[in-house]
CSV table of C-alpha atoms and ligand atoms in Angstrom, one decimal:
chain,number,residue,atom,x,y,z
K,30,UNK,CA,30.7,-49.2,-24.2
K,31,UNK,CA,29.3,-47.6,-21.1
K,32,UNK,CA,27.7,-44.2,-21.1
K,33,UNK,CA,29.8,-41.0,-21.0
K,34,UNK,CA,30.7,-39.8,-17.6
K,35,UNK,CA,29.5,-36.3,-18.5
K,36,UNK,CA,26.1,-37.7,-19.2
K,37,UNK,CA,26.0,-39.6,-15.9
K,38,UNK,CA,27.9,-42.8,-16.9
K,39,UNK,CA,30.9,-44.3,-15.1
K,40,UNK,CA,34.2,-42.5,-15.3
K,41,UNK,CA,37.0,-44.1,-17.3
K,42,UNK,CA,39.4,-43.2,-14.5
K,43,UNK,CA,38.5,-42.5,-10.9
K,44,UNK,CA,42.0,-42.1,-9.4
K,45,UNK,CA,43.7,-38.7,-9.9
K,46,UNK,CA,47.0,-38.4,-11.9
K,47,UNK,CA,50.2,-37.8,-9.9
K,48,UNK,CA,50.5,-34.4,-8.2
K,49,UNK,CA,52.9,-31.7,-9.3
K,50,UNK,CA,55.3,-30.5,-8.1
K,51,UNK,CA,56.8,-33.5,-6.5
K,52,UNK,CA,59.1,-33.1,-3.5
K,53,UNK,CA,60.8,-35.1,-0.8
K,54,UNK,CA,63.1,-34.6,2.2
K,55,UNK,CA,65.9,-33.1,0.0
K,56,UNK,CA,63.7,-30.1,-0.7
K,57,UNK,CA,62.9,-29.6,2.9
K,58,UNK,CA,66.6,-29.9,3.8
K,59,UNK,CA,67.7,-27.5,1.1
K,60,UNK,CA,65.2,-24.8,2.2
K,61,UNK,CA,66.0,-25.3,5.8
K,62,UNK,CA,69.7,-24.9,5.3
K,63,UNK,CA,69.1,-21.6,3.4
K,64,UNK,CA,66.9,-20.4,6.2
K,65,UNK,CA,69.6,-21.3,8.8
K,66,UNK,CA,72.3,-19.6,6.7
K,67,UNK,CA,70.6,-16.2,7.0
K,68,UNK,CA,71.2,-15.6,3.3
K,69,UNK,CA,67.6,-15.6,2.1
K,70,UNK,CA,67.4,-13.0,-0.6
K,71,UNK,CA,68.9,-12.5,-4.1
K,72,UNK,CA,71.3,-9.6,-3.1
K,73,UNK,CA,74.1,-9.4,-3.6
K,74,UNK,CA,73.6,-11.2,-6.9
K,75,UNK,CA,74.4,-14.1,-7.4
K,76,UNK,CA,74.2,-15.9,-4.1
K,77,UNK,CA,75.7,-19.4,-3.6
K,78,UNK,CA,72.4,-21.3,-4.3
K,79,UNK,CA,71.8,-19.1,-7.4
K,80,UNK,CA,75.3,-19.8,-8.6
K,81,UNK,CA,75.0,-23.5,-8.2
K,82,UNK,CA,71.5,-23.7,-9.7
K,83,UNK,CA,72.5,-21.8,-12.8
K,84,UNK,CA,75.7,-23.7,-13.3
K,85,UNK,CA,73.8,-27.0,-13.3
K,86,UNK,CA,71.0,-25.6,-15.4
K,87,UNK,CA,73.5,-24.5,-18.1
K,88,UNK,CA,75.1,-28.0,-18.0
K,89,UNK,CA,71.7,-29.6,-18.5
K,90,UNK,CA,70.5,-27.2,-21.2
K,91,UNK,CA,73.8,-27.2,-23.0
K,92,UNK,CA,75.1,-23.7,-23.0
K,93,UNK,CA,74.4,-20.0,-22.6
K,94,UNK,CA,75.3,-17.3,-20.1
K,95,UNK,CA,72.5,-17.4,-17.5
K,96,UNK,CA,70.7,-14.8,-15.3
K,97,UNK,CA,68.2,-15.8,-12.7
K,98,UNK,CA,65.1,-13.7,-12.2
K,99,UNK,CA,61.6,-13.6,-10.7
K,100,UNK,CA,59.6,-15.1,-13.6
K,101,UNK,CA,59.6,-16.2,-17.2
K,102,UNK,CA,57.9,-13.0,-18.4
K,103,UNK,CA,60.4,-10.4,-17.2
K,104,UNK,CA,63.2,-12.6,-18.7
K,105,UNK,CA,61.8,-11.6,-22.1
K,106,UNK,CA,61.4,-8.0,-21.2
K,107,UNK,CA,65.0,-7.9,-19.8
K,108,UNK,CA,66.3,-9.6,-23.0
K,109,UNK,CA,64.6,-7.0,-25.2
K,110,UNK,CA,66.0,-4.1,-23.0
K,111,UNK,CA,69.5,-5.7,-23.0
K,112,UNK,CA,69.3,-5.7,-26.8
K,113,UNK,CA,68.2,-2.0,-26.8
K,114,UNK,CA,64.8,-2.8,-28.2
K,115,UNK,CA,62.0,-0.5,-26.9
K,116,UNK,CA,59.6,2.3,-27.7
K,117,UNK,CA,57.7,1.8,-31.0
K,118,UNK,CA,59.9,-1.2,-32.2
K,119,UNK,CA,58.1,-4.2,-33.5
K,120,UNK,CA,58.5,-7.7,-32.0
K,121,UNK,CA,57.0,-10.7,-33.9
K,122,UNK,CA,55.2,-13.3,-31.7
K,123,UNK,CA,53.0,-16.3,-32.5
K,124,UNK,CA,49.3,-16.3,-32.1
K,125,UNK,CA,49.1,-19.4,-29.9
K,126,UNK,CA,50.9,-18.7,-26.7
K,127,UNK,CA,50.5,-17.4,-23.2
K,128,UNK,CA,49.9,-13.7,-23.0
K,129,UNK,CA,53.4,-13.2,-21.5
K,130,UNK,CA,55.0,-13.5,-24.9
K,131,UNK,CA,53.2,-10.3,-26.0
K,132,UNK,CA,53.0,-8.6,-22.6
K,133,UNK,CA,56.9,-8.6,-22.3
K,134,UNK,CA,57.4,-6.5,-25.5
K,135,UNK,CA,54.7,-4.2,-24.3
K,136,UNK,CA,56.4,-3.8,-20.9
K,137,UNK,CA,59.6,-2.9,-22.8
K,138,UNK,CA,57.7,-0.3,-24.9
K,139,UNK,CA,57.6,-2.4,-28.0
K,140,UNK,CA,54.7,-3.5,-30.2
K,141,UNK,CA,53.9,-7.2,-30.4
K,142,UNK,CA,53.1,-8.2,-34.0
K,143,UNK,CA,51.0,-11.4,-33.9
K,144,UNK,CA,51.5,-14.0,-36.7
K,145,UNK,CA,49.8,-17.2,-37.6
K,146,UNK,CA,51.0,-20.7,-36.6
K,147,UNK,CA,52.0,-23.7,-38.7
K,148,UNK,CA,49.0,-26.1,-38.5
K,149,UNK,CA,51.4,-29.1,-38.3
K,150,UNK,CA,53.1,-28.0,-35.0
K,151,UNK,CA,51.0,-25.1,-33.7
K,152,UNK,CA,54.2,-23.0,-33.4
K,153,UNK,CA,55.0,-19.8,-35.2
K,154,UNK,CA,55.0,-20.2,-39.0
K,155,UNK,CA,58.3,-18.9,-40.4
K,156,UNK,CA,56.7,-17.9,-43.7
K,157,UNK,CA,54.3,-15.7,-41.8
K,158,UNK,CA,57.2,-14.2,-39.9
K,159,UNK,CA,58.9,-13.2,-43.1
K,160,UNK,CA,55.7,-11.6,-44.4
K,161,UNK,CA,55.3,-9.6,-41.1
K,162,UNK,CA,58.7,-7.9,-41.3
K,163,UNK,CA,58.7,-4.1,-41.6
K,164,UNK,CA,61.5,-1.5,-41.3
K,165,UNK,CA,60.5,-1.3,-37.6
K,166,UNK,CA,60.9,-5.0,-36.8
K,167,UNK,CA,63.7,-5.7,-34.3
K,168,UNK,CA,63.0,-9.1,-32.8
K,169,UNK,CA,61.3,-12.4,-33.1
K,170,UNK,CA,60.0,-14.5,-30.2
K,171,UNK,CA,59.4,-18.1,-31.3
K,172,UNK,CA,57.6,-20.1,-28.6
K,173,UNK,CA,58.4,-23.8,-28.3
K,174,UNK,CA,54.8,-24.8,-27.6
K,175,UNK,CA,53.9,-27.9,-25.6
K,176,UNK,CA,56.0,-30.9,-26.9
K,177,UNK,CA,56.9,-29.0,-30.1
K,178,UNK,CA,59.8,-26.7,-31.2
K,179,UNK,CA,59.6,-23.9,-33.7
K,180,UNK,CA,61.6,-24.5,-36.8
K,181,UNK,CA,64.7,-22.8,-35.5
K,182,UNK,CA,66.7,-23.3,-38.8
K,183,UNK,CA,64.1,-21.2,-40.6
K,184,UNK,CA,63.8,-18.6,-37.8
K,185,UNK,CA,67.6,-18.1,-37.5
K,186,UNK,CA,67.9,-17.8,-41.3
K,187,UNK,CA,65.3,-15.0,-41.4
K,188,UNK,CA,66.9,-13.3,-38.4
K,189,UNK,CA,70.3,-13.2,-40.0
K,190,UNK,CA,69.0,-11.9,-43.3
K,191,UNK,CA,67.1,-9.1,-41.6
K,192,UNK,CA,69.4,-8.4,-38.6
K,193,UNK,CA,66.9,-9.4,-36.0
K,194,UNK,CA,67.3,-10.5,-32.4
K,195,UNK,CA,65.8,-13.9,-31.5
K,196,UNK,CA,64.4,-14.6,-28.1
K,197,UNK,CA,63.3,-18.2,-27.7
K,198,UNK,CA,60.4,-18.5,-25.3
K,199,UNK,CA,61.3,-21.9,-23.7
K,200,UNK,CA,58.7,-21.8,-20.9
K,201,UNK,CA,57.7,-25.3,-22.1
K,202,UNK,CA,61.0,-26.5,-23.3
K,203,UNK,CA,63.4,-27.3,-20.4
K,204,UNK,CA,65.7,-30.0,-21.7
K,205,UNK,CA,64.5,-29.9,-25.3
K,206,UNK,CA,67.0,-30.1,-28.1
K,207,UNK,CA,67.0,-29.1,-31.8
K,208,UNK,CA,69.6,-30.9,-33.8
K,209,UNK,CA,71.3,-31.7,-30.6
K,210,UNK,CA,71.4,-28.0,-29.4
K,211,UNK,CA,69.6,-27.0,-26.3
K,212,UNK,CA,66.4,-24.9,-26.7
K,213,UNK,CA,67.3,-21.4,-25.7
K,214,UNK,CA,70.9,-21.6,-26.8
K,215,UNK,CA,70.2,-21.2,-30.5
K,216,UNK,CA,68.8,-17.6,-30.6
K,217,UNK,CA,70.4,-14.6,-28.9
K,218,UNK,CA,68.4,-15.3,-25.8
K,219,UNK,CA,66.5,-18.2,-24.3
K,220,UNK,CA,63.7,-17.5,-21.7
K,221,UNK,CA,62.7,-20.2,-19.2
K,222,UNK,CA,59.8,-20.0,-16.7
K,223,UNK,CA,60.2,-21.8,-13.3
K,224,UNK,CA,56.6,-21.1,-12.3
K,225,UNK,CA,54.9,-23.9,-10.3
K,226,UNK,CA,53.2,-25.7,-13.3
K,227,UNK,CA,56.3,-25.9,-15.4
K,228,UNK,CA,58.4,-29.1,-15.8
K,229,UNK,CA,61.3,-27.5,-13.9
K,230,UNK,CA,60.0,-25.4,-11.0
K,231,UNK,CA,61.2,-23.4,-8.1
K,232,UNK,CA,57.6,-22.2,-7.3
K,233,UNK,CA,58.2,-18.9,-9.1
K,234,UNK,CA,61.2,-17.8,-11.1
K,235,UNK,CA,62.8,-17.5,-14.6
K,236,UNK,CA,66.1,-18.1,-16.2
K,237,UNK,CA,67.4,-16.0,-19.1
K,238,UNK,CA,70.2,-17.6,-21.2
K,239,UNK,CA,72.2,-15.0,-23.1
K,240,UNK,CA,74.4,-15.8,-26.1
K,241,UNK,CA,77.3,-13.6,-24.9
K,242,UNK,CA,78.9,-12.6,-21.6
K,243,UNK,CA,78.3,-9.0,-22.6
K,244,UNK,CA,74.5,-9.5,-22.8
K,245,UNK,CA,74.6,-11.4,-19.6
K,246,UNK,CA,76.4,-8.6,-17.7
K,247,UNK,CA,73.9,-6.1,-19.0
K,248,UNK,CA,70.9,-8.3,-18.1
K,249,UNK,CA,72.3,-8.8,-14.6
K,250,UNK,CA,72.5,-5.0,-14.1
K,251,UNK,CA,68.9,-4.5,-15.4
K,252,UNK,CA,67.5,-7.0,-12.8
K,253,UNK,CA,69.7,-5.6,-10.1
K,254,UNK,CA,68.2,-2.0,-10.0
K,255,UNK,CA,70.6,-0.8,-12.7
K,256,UNK,CA,73.7,-1.1,-10.5
K,257,UNK,CA,76.7,-0.3,-12.6
K,258,UNK,CA,78.7,-3.2,-14.0
K,259,UNK,CA,82.1,-3.6,-15.4
K,260,UNK,CA,82.7,-5.1,-18.8
K,261,UNK,CA,86.1,-5.1,-20.7
K,262,UNK,CA,87.6,-2.5,-18.3
K,263,UNK,CA,84.7,0.0,-18.6
K,264,UNK,CA,81.9,0.9,-16.2
K,265,UNK,CA,78.4,0.7,-17.7
K,266,UNK,CA,74.9,1.8,-16.5
K,267,UNK,CA,71.5,0.5,-17.2
K,268,UNK,CA,68.0,1.6,-16.2
K,269,UNK,CA,66.9,-1.3,-14.1
K,270,UNK,CA,64.6,-2.6,-11.3
K,271,UNK,CA,64.7,-5.3,-8.8
K,272,UNK,CA,63.8,-8.5,-10.6
K,273,UNK,CA,66.1,-10.8,-8.5
K,274,UNK,CA,64.9,-14.2,-7.3
K,275,UNK,CA,65.7,-15.2,-3.7
K,276,UNK,CA,68.0,-18.0,-2.5
K,277,UNK,CA,65.2,-20.1,-1.1
K,278,UNK,CA,63.8,-20.5,-4.6
K,279,UNK,CA,67.2,-21.2,-6.1
K,280,UNK,CA,67.8,-24.0,-3.5
K,281,UNK,CA,64.7,-25.7,-4.7
K,282,UNK,CA,66.0,-25.5,-8.2
K,283,UNK,CA,69.2,-27.3,-7.3
K,284,UNK,CA,67.1,-30.3,-6.0
K,285,UNK,CA,64.6,-30.1,-8.9
K,286,UNK,CA,67.5,-30.6,-11.4
K,287,UNK,CA,68.5,-33.8,-9.7
K,288,UNK,CA,65.1,-35.3,-10.5
K,289,UNK,CA,64.7,-33.7,-13.9
K,290,UNK,CA,66.5,-36.2,-16.2
K,291,UNK,CA,64.5,-39.2,-14.8
K,292,UNK,CA,61.2,-37.3,-15.1
K,293,UNK,CA,62.0,-36.3,-18.6
K,294,UNK,CA,62.7,-39.8,-19.7
K,295,UNK,CA,59.5,-41.0,-18.1
K,296,UNK,CA,57.4,-38.3,-19.9
K,297,UNK,CA,59.1,-38.9,-23.2
K,298,UNK,CA,58.5,-42.7,-23.1
K,299,UNK,CA,54.9,-42.1,-22.2
K,300,UNK,CA,54.5,-39.6,-25.1
K,301,UNK,CA,55.9,-42.1,-27.6
K,302,UNK,CA,53.6,-44.8,-26.3
K,303,UNK,CA,50.6,-42.3,-26.5
K,304,UNK,CA,51.4,-41.5,-30.2
K,305,UNK,CA,51.3,-45.2,-31.2
K,306,UNK,CA,48.0,-45.7,-29.4
K,307,UNK,CA,46.4,-42.5,-30.8
K,308,UNK,CA,47.0,-43.6,-34.3
K,309,UNK,CA,44.1,-46.0,-33.8
K,310,UNK,CA,41.6,-43.3,-32.7
K,311,UNK,CA,39.5,-41.9,-35.5
K,312,UNK,CA,39.4,-38.2,-35.8
K,313,UNK,CA,42.6,-37.6,-34.0
K,314,UNK,CA,45.5,-35.8,-35.8
K,315,UNK,CA,48.9,-35.9,-34.2
K,316,UNK,CA,51.2,-32.9,-34.6
K,317,UNK,CA,54.4,-33.3,-36.7
K,318,UNK,CA,57.4,-35.1,-35.2
K,319,UNK,CA,60.2,-33.1,-36.8
K,320,UNK,CA,63.3,-35.3,-37.0
K,321,UNK,CA,65.4,-32.2,-36.3
K,322,UNK,CA,63.7,-31.9,-32.9
K,323,UNK,CA,66.1,-34.5,-31.4
K,324,UNK,CA,64.9,-34.4,-27.7
K,325,UNK,CA,61.4,-33.4,-26.7
K,326,UNK,CA,60.2,-31.8,-23.5
K,327,UNK,CA,56.7,-32.7,-22.5
K,328,UNK,CA,54.9,-29.9,-20.6
K,329,UNK,CA,51.4,-29.8,-22.1
K,330,UNK,CA,50.9,-32.2,-25.1
K,331,UNK,CA,48.8,-31.0,-28.0
K,332,UNK,CA,46.9,-32.8,-30.8
K,333,UNK,CA,44.0,-31.9,-33.0
K,334,UNK,CA,40.6,-33.4,-33.2
K,335,UNK,CA,38.4,-33.4,-36.3
K,336,UNK,CA,35.2,-31.8,-35.2
K,337,UNK,CA,33.3,-33.6,-38.0
K,338,UNK,CA,34.4,-37.0,-36.8
K,339,UNK,CA,33.8,-36.1,-33.1
K,340,UNK,CA,30.5,-34.3,-34.0
K,341,UNK,CA,31.7,-31.6,-31.5
K,342,UNK,CA,34.4,-28.9,-31.2
K,343,UNK,CA,37.2,-29.2,-28.7
K,344,UNK,CA,35.4,-27.4,-25.9
K,345,UNK,CA,32.8,-30.2,-25.6
K,346,UNK,CA,35.3,-32.9,-26.2
K,347,UNK,CA,37.6,-31.6,-23.4
K,348,UNK,CA,34.7,-31.2,-21.0
K,349,UNK,CA,33.8,-34.9,-21.7
K,350,UNK,CA,37.4,-36.0,-21.3
K,351,UNK,CA,37.7,-34.1,-18.0
K,352,UNK,CA,34.5,-35.8,-16.8
K,353,UNK,CA,36.2,-39.1,-17.7
K,354,UNK,CA,39.0,-38.2,-15.4
K,355,UNK,CA,41.5,-37.0,-18.0
K,356,UNK,CA,43.1,-33.6,-17.2
K,357,UNK,CA,43.1,-31.6,-20.4
K,358,UNK,CA,42.0,-28.3,-21.9
K,359,UNK,CA,41.4,-26.5,-25.2
K,360,UNK,CA,44.6,-24.6,-24.9
K,361,UNK,CA,45.5,-21.0,-25.7
K,362,UNK,CA,42.8,-19.0,-27.6
K,363,UNK,CA,44.3,-17.1,-30.5
K,364,UNK,CA,46.0,-14.2,-29.0
K,365,UNK,CA,44.6,-11.5,-31.3
K,366,UNK,CA,41.2,-12.2,-29.6
K,367,UNK,CA,42.4,-11.4,-26.1
K,368,UNK,CA,40.7,-8.4,-24.5
K,369,UNK,CA,44.0,-7.4,-23.0
K,370,UNK,CA,45.3,-6.3,-26.4
K,371,UNK,CA,42.3,-4.3,-27.5
K,372,UNK,CA,43.2,-0.6,-27.4
K,373,UNK,CA,39.9,0.5,-25.9
K,374,UNK,CA,40.2,-2.0,-23.0
K,375,UNK,CA,43.8,-1.2,-22.2
K,376,UNK,CA,45.3,1.9,-20.7
K,377,UNK,CA,48.9,0.6,-21.0
K,378,UNK,CA,51.3,3.1,-22.5
K,379,UNK,CA,52.0,1.2,-25.7
K,380,UNK,CA,48.4,0.6,-26.9
K,381,UNK,CA,47.4,4.1,-25.9
K,382,UNK,CA,50.3,5.6,-27.8
K,383,UNK,CA,49.9,3.4,-31.0
K,384,UNK,CA,46.1,2.6,-31.1
K,385,UNK,CA,46.0,1.9,-34.8
K,386,UNK,CA,49.0,-0.5,-34.7
K,387,UNK,CA,47.3,-2.2,-31.8
K,388,UNK,CA,43.9,-3.1,-33.2
K,389,UNK,CA,44.4,-6.8,-33.4
K,390,UNK,CA,40.6,-7.4,-33.8
K,391,UNK,CA,41.2,-6.7,-37.5
K,392,UNK,CA,43.6,-9.6,-37.8
K,393,UNK,CA,42.6,-12.9,-39.5
K,394,UNK,CA,44.8,-15.8,-38.5
K,395,UNK,CA,42.9,-18.8,-39.8
K,396,UNK,CA,45.3,-21.6,-38.5
K,397,UNK,CA,45.4,-20.2,-35.0
K,398,UNK,CA,41.7,-19.7,-35.0
K,399,UNK,CA,41.1,-23.3,-36.2
K,400,UNK,CA,43.4,-24.7,-33.6
K,401,UNK,CA,42.5,-22.4,-30.7
K,402,UNK,CA,38.8,-22.1,-31.3
K,403,UNK,CA,37.8,-25.6,-32.6
K,404,UNK,CA,40.4,-28.3,-32.8
K,405,UNK,CA,43.3,-28.3,-30.3
K,406,UNK,CA,43.3,-30.6,-27.2
K,407,UNK,CA,46.1,-30.2,-24.7
K,408,UNK,CA,46.8,-33.0,-22.2
K,409,UNK,CA,48.2,-32.0,-18.9
K,410,UNK,CA,51.8,-32.9,-17.9
K,411,UNK,CA,50.6,-35.2,-15.1
K,412,UNK,CA,49.2,-37.6,-17.7
K,413,UNK,CA,52.8,-38.5,-18.7
K,414,UNK,CA,54.0,-39.5,-15.2
K,415,UNK,CA,51.7,-42.5,-14.6
K,416,UNK,CA,53.2,-45.1,-16.9
K,417,UNK,CA,51.3,-47.0,-19.5
K,418,UNK,CA,48.1,-47.1,-17.4
K,419,UNK,CA,48.0,-43.3,-17.4
K,420,UNK,CA,48.2,-43.3,-21.2
K,421,UNK,CA,45.8,-46.2,-21.7
K,422,UNK,CA,43.2,-44.3,-19.8
K,423,UNK,CA,43.5,-41.3,-22.1
K,424,UNK,CA,43.1,-43.5,-25.2
K,425,UNK,CA,40.1,-45.4,-23.7
K,426,UNK,CA,38.4,-42.1,-22.8
K,427,UNK,CA,39.0,-40.6,-26.2
K,428,UNK,CA,37.6,-43.6,-28.0
K,429,UNK,CA,34.5,-43.4,-25.7
K,430,UNK,CA,34.0,-39.7,-26.5
K,431,UNK,CA,34.4,-40.2,-30.3
K,432,UNK,CA,32.0,-43.2,-30.3
K,433,UNK,CA,29.4,-41.3,-28.4
K,434,UNK,CA,30.0,-38.1,-30.4
K,435,UNK,CA,26.4,-37.7,-31.8
K,436,UNK,CA,24.9,-38.3,-28.4
K,437,UNK,CA,27.3,-35.8,-26.9
K,438,UNK,CA,26.4,-33.2,-29.5
K,439,UNK,CA,22.7,-33.6,-28.9
K,440,UNK,CA,23.3,-33.1,-25.1
K,441,UNK,CA,25.5,-30.1,-25.7
K,442,UNK,CA,22.8,-28.5,-28.0
K,443,UNK,CA,20.1,-29.2,-25.4
K,444,UNK,CA,22.3,-27.4,-22.8
K,445,UNK,CA,22.7,-24.4,-25.1
K,446,UNK,CA,19.0,-24.2,-25.6
K,447,UNK,CA,18.3,-23.9,-21.9
S,15,PLP,C1,54.5,-19.9,-18.3
S,15,PLP,C2,54.8,-19.1,-19.6
S,15,PLP,C3,55.5,-17.9,-19.6
S,15,PLP,C4,56.0,-17.2,-18.4
S,15,PLP,O1,55.5,-17.5,-17.2
S,15,PLP,P1,55.8,-16.8,-15.8
S,15,PLP,O2,54.6,-17.2,-15.1
S,15,PLP,O3,56.0,-15.4,-16.0
S,15,PLP,O4,57.0,-17.5,-15.3
S,15,PLP,C5,55.9,-17.4,-20.8
S,15,PLP,N1,55.5,-18.0,-22.0
S,15,PLP,C6,54.8,-19.1,-22.0
S,15,PLP,C7,54.5,-19.7,-23.3
S,15,PLP,C8,54.4,-19.7,-20.8
S,15,PLP,O5,53.7,-20.9,-20.8
């Protein structure tokens, strides 16, 4: 085999993977007609595009009372506030996720409690959730990470026994199903991001699915500056802010949903093909395919490398893969290492008020550390939209990197010495 591209050899793949987001004339027409209608913003809520987009989203996802808002972080903050969770309450979150999963409880005045992940799927480990429960625990935020889903049977069982609210972070899970039920419709809330990298995007945006109409009405008021709302013949007030999304974004969502089922099928077929092919690559460990996870959504796709077999940790392996033309990265670092959550580096109200409960540097979360600091490799979504050739290139590049592992390690060591 030829030399590694990172050491000056030829790239496995010289053409880029397909661009994201995709668009065509329909998006341009949809936005144009909203511009011409003069109804651009999100007030009064919901506008006609918002209404149509949410109706179709609920149909696709399979349930819930939806609220459209500006992103997939405030969705979780609003969910917590709608459930009356706030100052000093504890919210359990997994160690491998985007910072939003912990920032949202902090914005609501609550304390994120970080727990370790299950090494077989990199999602929150239900046993660790159970161990982390205290009298102050009010909610759990499982994150359906990459192509995986958290064990929702176990999470809902824990939540029922301890009277906790469950907010599913579905930023990666549009279209995913657990025993036939849509992600985000199993817990009390489902939070979806529509940010431009996600598999369903309106540029920016977020959808909160609520389990009841009552929670939906309350969440709608919170995102609508706390305007009073009527429920069951009574007028209610919330303390809110403007978190509404505009109609231009909603119009893009209506079109994006027309393409979504076909894209999903394409990604899922590519993922199954990848899994067959990866079983031949030494040192690669696939994550679990839980039979209860009946439909997958492929945003980023994670697997583990064995640093012994590769002679390198994931950082060097990803750099070598990138050089081969394969878009990937090492994924989320374990969240308890983030500077953002160190009390001395943050002047946010919650860490300042509860410095002892915020010192995450004391935590030891071995599975998240093993994955996030040494082993996890996450392939970009675009890899799954280029048919078999797109996947074959990944496998060829990985084989090349593992075969040249020792040489790569020597080069990496030389670079460190310099
Ligand atoms: C993208 C993402 C979010 C929210 O993203 P926004 O940019 O606020 O829409 C939340 N959780 C996870 C895991 C994400 O990847």
